[in-house]
Short mmCIF file of C-alpha atoms and ligand atoms in Angstrom, two decimals:
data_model
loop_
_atom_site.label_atom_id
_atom_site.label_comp_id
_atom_site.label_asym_id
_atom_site.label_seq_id
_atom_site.Cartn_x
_atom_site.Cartn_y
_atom_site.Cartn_z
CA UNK T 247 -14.96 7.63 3.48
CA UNK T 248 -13.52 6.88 -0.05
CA UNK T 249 -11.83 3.62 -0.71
CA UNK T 250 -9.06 5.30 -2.16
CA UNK T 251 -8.14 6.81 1.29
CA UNK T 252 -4.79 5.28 2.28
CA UNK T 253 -4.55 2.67 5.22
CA UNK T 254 -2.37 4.05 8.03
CA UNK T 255 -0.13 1.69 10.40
CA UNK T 256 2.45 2.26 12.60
CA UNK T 257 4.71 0.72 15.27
CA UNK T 258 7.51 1.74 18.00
CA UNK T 259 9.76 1.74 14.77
CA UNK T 260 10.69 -0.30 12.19
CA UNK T 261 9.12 -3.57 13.19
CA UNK T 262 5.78 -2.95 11.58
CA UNK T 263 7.93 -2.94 7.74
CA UNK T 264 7.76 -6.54 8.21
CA UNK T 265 3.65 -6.61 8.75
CA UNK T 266 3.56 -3.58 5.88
CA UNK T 267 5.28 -5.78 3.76
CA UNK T 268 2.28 -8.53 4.09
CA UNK T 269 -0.20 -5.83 3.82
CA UNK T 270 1.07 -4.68 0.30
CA UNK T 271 1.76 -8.25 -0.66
CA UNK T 272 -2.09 -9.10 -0.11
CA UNK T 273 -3.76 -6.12 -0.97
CA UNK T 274 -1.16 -4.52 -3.88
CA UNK T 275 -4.05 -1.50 -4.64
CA UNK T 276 -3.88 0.24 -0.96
CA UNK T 277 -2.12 3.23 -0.36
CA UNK T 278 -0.31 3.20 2.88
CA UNK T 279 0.88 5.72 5.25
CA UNK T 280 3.73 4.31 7.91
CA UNK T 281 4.82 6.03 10.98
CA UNK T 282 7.91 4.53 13.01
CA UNK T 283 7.99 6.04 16.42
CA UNK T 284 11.52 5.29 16.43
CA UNK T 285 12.01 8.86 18.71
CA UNK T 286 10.46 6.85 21.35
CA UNK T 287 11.60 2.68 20.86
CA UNK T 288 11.37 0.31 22.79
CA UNK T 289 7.62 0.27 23.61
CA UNK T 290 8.33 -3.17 24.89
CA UNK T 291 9.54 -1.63 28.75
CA UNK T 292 7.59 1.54 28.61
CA UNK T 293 4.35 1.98 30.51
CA UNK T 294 0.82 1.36 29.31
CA UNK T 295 -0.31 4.98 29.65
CA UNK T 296 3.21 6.09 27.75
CA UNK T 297 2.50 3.67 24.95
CA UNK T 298 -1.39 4.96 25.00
CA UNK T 299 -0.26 8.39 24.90
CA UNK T 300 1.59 7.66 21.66
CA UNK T 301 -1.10 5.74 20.16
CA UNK T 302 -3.67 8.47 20.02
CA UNK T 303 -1.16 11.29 19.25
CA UNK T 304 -0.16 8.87 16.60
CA UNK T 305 -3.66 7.67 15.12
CA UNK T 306 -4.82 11.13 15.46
CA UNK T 307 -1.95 12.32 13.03
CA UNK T 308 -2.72 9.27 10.50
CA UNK T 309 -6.69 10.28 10.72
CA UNK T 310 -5.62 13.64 9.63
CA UNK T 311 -4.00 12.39 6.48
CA UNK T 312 -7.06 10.60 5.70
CA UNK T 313 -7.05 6.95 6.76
CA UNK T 314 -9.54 4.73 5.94
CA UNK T 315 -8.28 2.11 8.62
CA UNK T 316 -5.74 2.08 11.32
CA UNK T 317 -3.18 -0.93 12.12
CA UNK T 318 -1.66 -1.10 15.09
CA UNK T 319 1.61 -3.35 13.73
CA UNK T 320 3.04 -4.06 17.42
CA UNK T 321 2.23 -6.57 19.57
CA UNK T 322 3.39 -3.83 22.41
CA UNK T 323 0.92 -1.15 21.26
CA UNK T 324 -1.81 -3.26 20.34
CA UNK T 325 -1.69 -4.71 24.21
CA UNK T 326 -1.85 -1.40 25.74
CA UNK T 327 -3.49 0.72 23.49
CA UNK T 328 -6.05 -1.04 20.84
CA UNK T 329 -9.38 -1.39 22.97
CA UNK T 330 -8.64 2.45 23.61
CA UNK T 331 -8.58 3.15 20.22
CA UNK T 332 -11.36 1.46 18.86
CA UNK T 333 -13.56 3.11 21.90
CA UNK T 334 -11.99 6.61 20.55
CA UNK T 335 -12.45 5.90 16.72
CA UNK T 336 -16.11 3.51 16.48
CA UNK T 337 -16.50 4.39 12.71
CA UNK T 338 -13.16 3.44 11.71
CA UNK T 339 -11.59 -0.59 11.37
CA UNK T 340 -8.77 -0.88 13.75
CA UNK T 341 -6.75 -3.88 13.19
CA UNK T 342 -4.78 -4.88 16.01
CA UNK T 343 -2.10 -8.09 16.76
CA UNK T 344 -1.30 -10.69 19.08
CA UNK T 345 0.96 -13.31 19.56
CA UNK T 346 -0.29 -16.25 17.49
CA UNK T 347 -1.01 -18.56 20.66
CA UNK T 348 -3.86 -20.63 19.19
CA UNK T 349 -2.54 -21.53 15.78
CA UNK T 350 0.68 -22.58 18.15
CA UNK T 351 -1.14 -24.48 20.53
CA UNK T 352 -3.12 -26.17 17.53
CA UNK T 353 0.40 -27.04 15.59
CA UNK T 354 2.75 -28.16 18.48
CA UNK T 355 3.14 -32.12 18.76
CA UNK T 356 5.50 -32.13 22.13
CA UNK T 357 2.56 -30.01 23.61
CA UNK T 358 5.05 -26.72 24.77
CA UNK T 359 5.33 -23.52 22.78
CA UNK T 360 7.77 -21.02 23.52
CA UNK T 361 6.65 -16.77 22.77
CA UNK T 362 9.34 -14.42 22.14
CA UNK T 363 7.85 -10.96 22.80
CA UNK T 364 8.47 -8.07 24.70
CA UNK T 365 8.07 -7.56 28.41
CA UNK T 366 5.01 -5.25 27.97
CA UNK T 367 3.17 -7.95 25.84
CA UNK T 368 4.15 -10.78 28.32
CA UNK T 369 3.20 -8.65 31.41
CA UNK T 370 -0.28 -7.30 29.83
CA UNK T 371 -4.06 -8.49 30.87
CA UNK T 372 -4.55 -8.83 27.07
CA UNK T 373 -1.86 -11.92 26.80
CA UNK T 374 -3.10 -13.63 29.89
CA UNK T 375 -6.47 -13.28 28.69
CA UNK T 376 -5.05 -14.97 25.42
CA UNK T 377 -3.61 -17.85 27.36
CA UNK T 378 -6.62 -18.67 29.11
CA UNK T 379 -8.79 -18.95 26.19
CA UNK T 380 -6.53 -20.77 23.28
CA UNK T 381 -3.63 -22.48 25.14
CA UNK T 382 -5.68 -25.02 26.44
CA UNK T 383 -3.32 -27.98 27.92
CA UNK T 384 -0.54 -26.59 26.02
CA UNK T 385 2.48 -25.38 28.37
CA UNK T 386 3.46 -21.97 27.07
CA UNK T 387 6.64 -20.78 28.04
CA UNK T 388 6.95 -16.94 28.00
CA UNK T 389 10.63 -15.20 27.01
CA UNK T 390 10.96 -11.62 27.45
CA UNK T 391 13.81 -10.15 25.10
CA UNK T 392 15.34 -6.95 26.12
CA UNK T 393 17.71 -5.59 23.69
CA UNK T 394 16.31 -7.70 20.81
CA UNK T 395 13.89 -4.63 19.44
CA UNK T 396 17.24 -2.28 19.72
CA UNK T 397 19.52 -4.01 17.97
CA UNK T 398 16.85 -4.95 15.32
CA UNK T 399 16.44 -1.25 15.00
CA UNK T 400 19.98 -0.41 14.67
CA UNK T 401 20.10 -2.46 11.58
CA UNK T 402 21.55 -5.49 13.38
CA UNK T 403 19.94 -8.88 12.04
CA UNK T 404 22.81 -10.80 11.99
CA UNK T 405 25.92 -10.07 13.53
CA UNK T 406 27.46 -11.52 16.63
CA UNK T 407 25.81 -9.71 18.80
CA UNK T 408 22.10 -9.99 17.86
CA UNK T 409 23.16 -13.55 17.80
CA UNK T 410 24.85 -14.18 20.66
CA UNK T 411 21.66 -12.73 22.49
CA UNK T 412 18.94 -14.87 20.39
CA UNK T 413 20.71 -17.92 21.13
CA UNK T 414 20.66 -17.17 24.99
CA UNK T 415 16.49 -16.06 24.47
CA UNK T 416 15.85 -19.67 22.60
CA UNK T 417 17.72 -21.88 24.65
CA UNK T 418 15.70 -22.23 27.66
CA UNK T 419 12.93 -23.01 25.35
CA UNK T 420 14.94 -25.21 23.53
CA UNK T 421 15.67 -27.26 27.04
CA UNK T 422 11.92 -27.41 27.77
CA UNK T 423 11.13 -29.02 24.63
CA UNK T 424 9.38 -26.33 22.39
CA UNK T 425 8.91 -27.55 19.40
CA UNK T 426 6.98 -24.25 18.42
CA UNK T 427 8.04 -20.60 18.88
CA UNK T 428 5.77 -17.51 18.39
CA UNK T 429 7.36 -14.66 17.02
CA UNK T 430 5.33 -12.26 19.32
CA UNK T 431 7.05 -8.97 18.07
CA UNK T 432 6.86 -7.22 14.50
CA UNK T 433 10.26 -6.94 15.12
CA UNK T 434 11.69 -10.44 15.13
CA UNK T 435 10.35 -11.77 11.94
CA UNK T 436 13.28 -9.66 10.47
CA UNK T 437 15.88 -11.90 12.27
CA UNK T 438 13.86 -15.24 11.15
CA UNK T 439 16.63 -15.94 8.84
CA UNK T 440 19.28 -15.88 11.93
CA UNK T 441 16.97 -17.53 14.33
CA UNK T 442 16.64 -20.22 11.79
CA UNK T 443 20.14 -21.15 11.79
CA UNK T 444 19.87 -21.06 15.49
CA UNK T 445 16.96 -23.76 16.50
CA UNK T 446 16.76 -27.44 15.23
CA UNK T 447 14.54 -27.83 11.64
CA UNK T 448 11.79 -29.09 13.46
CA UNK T 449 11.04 -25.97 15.49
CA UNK T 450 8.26 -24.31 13.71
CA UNK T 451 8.55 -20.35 13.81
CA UNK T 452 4.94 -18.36 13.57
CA UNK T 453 4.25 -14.90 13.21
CA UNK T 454 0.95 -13.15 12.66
CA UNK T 455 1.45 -10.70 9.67
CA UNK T 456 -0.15 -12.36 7.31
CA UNK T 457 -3.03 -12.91 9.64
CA UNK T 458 -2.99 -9.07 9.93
CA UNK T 459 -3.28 -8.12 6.78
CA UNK T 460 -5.87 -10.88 5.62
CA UNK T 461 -7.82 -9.35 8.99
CA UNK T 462 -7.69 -6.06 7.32
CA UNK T 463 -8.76 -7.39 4.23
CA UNK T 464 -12.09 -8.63 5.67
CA UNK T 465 -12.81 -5.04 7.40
CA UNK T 466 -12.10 -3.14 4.52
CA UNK T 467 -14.31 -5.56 2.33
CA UNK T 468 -16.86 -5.84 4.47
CA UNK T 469 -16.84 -1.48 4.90
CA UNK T 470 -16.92 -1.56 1.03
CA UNK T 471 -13.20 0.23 1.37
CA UNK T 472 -10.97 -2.11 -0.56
CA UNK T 473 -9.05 0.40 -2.96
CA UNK T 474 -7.55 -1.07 -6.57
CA UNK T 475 -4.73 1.94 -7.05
CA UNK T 476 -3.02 3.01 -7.88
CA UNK T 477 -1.01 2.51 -4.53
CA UNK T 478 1.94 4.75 -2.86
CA UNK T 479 3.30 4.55 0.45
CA UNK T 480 4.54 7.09 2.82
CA UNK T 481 6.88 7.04 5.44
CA UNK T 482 7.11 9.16 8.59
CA UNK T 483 9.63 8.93 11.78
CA UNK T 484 10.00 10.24 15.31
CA UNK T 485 13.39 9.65 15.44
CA UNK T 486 15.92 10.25 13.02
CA UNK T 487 14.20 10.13 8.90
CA UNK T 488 17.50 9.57 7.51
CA UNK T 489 17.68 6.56 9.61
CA UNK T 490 14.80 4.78 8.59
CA UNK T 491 15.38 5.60 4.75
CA UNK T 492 18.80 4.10 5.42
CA UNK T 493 17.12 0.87 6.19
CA UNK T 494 14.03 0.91 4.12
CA UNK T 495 15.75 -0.89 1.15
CA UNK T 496 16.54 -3.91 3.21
CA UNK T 497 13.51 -3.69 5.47
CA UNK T 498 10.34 -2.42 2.47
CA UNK T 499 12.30 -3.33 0.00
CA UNK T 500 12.46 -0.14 -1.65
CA UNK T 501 14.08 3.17 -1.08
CA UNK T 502 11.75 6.38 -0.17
CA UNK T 503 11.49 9.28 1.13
CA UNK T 504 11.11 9.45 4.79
CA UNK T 505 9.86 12.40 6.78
CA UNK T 506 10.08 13.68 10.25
CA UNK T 507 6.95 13.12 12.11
CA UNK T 508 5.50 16.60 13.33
CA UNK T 509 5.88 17.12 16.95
CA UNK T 510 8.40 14.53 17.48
N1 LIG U 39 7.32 -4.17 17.50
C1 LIG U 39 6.69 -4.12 18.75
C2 LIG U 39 5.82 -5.33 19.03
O1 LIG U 39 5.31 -5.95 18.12
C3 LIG U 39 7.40 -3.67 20.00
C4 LIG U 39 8.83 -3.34 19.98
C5 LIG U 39 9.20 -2.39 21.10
O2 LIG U 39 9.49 -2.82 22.21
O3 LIG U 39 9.16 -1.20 20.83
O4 LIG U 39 5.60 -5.69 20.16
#
């Protein structure tokens, strides 16, 4: 495998921008190939054998454009889908996510951390497994947020309805004293800015991309993969392309040109 081959990531939809957006901040020389599966959104309250189904129809299209490495940007996907993957795909480096549970547990003082993340992350054998091994005598309080992902998706990051629903999510977590809230969705780090207003300053708010893409740095390193460009990125969506290039500016921070991902 060359290391020029692009990287290829992918989420439900346009959540995984804000983890592509670390990956091209820490490693400027990869090419990367995106696929929202914005045809099928939320992931979040869809079975684990739907969400599988997508992720191998959905690596398998990525491994045909010649990725070097897979990222599974989505908490969701990752849950239900990455051990599947990697048992699939041996050669390849799959980078998966999870919420950030031990760097919470490690940085809360008032010893309760509240996790925003979708009901398919909260309900999955993965998470508890993660609780049992970092949280320690930390009291995690779980908060399942239907609607969040859809509105996020819709463009929504800060109108009165996006916040009218956040500050209903928060605020039992708020009354139980979190002082620390894992953003456990690729999703929500795009209404950070909004949740900020919304929790006291000394509520610390933690995501994982960065963690991702340094995570993909070591695996490409270490697979002697690391590419120095020239870089492009591609875009491809199940749902509607005109949609996602609508919101690429705000979301990537550049316009492109998105296509429709074959098959649907
Ligand atoms: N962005 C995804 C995650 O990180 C899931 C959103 C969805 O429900 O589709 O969990």
């Amino acid at each position: 495998m060359a290391s020029e081959a692009p990287v290829g990531v992918f989420d439900s939809g346009v959540g995984g921008l804000s983890v592509l957006g670390e990956i091209r901040a820490r490693l400027p020389g990869e090419s990367l190939l995106y696929v929202a599966d914005s045809g099928h959104v939320p992931y979040g309250e869809k079975s684990p054998e739907y969400i599988r189904a997508r992720c191998r129809t959905i690596a398998a299209f990525l491994l045909e454009r010649g990725a070097k490495a897979l990222v599974l940007a989505c908490n969701t996907a990752t849950a239900a889908a990455v051990a599947e993957l990697r048992e699939l795909h041996p050669e390849l480096p799959v980078v998966g996510m999870e919420p950030a549970v031990k760097p919470a547990a490690a940085a809360t003082r008032s010893g309760r951390v509240g996790v925003l993340a979708t009901t398919g992350t909260l309900k999955s054998a993965r998470f508890a497994a993660l609780l049992d091994r970092f949280a320690g005598d930390v009291r995690v309080i779980t908060q399942p947020c239907p609607g969040l992902v859809e509105l996020i998706e819709a463009g929504e990051l800060d109108g009165p309805q996006t916040r009218e629903l956040l500050r209903g999510l928060v605020a039992p977590l708020l009354a139980e004293g979190c002082d620390t809230l894992i953003l456990g969705c690729t999703h929500y780090p795009f209404v950070r800015p909004l949740l900020r207003q919304l929790v006291p300053e000394s509520v610390s708010l933690i995501d994982t991309g960065a963690a991702v893409a340094r995570q993909l740095e070591r695996l490409l390193q270490a697979g002697e993969l690391l590419a120095a460009g020239p870089a492009e990125a591609r875009f491809w969506s199940s749902g509607d392309p005109a949609e996602l290039a609508r919101v690429l500016p705000r979301l990537w921070g550049a316009a492109a040109v998105v296509e429709a991902l074959p098959g649907g």
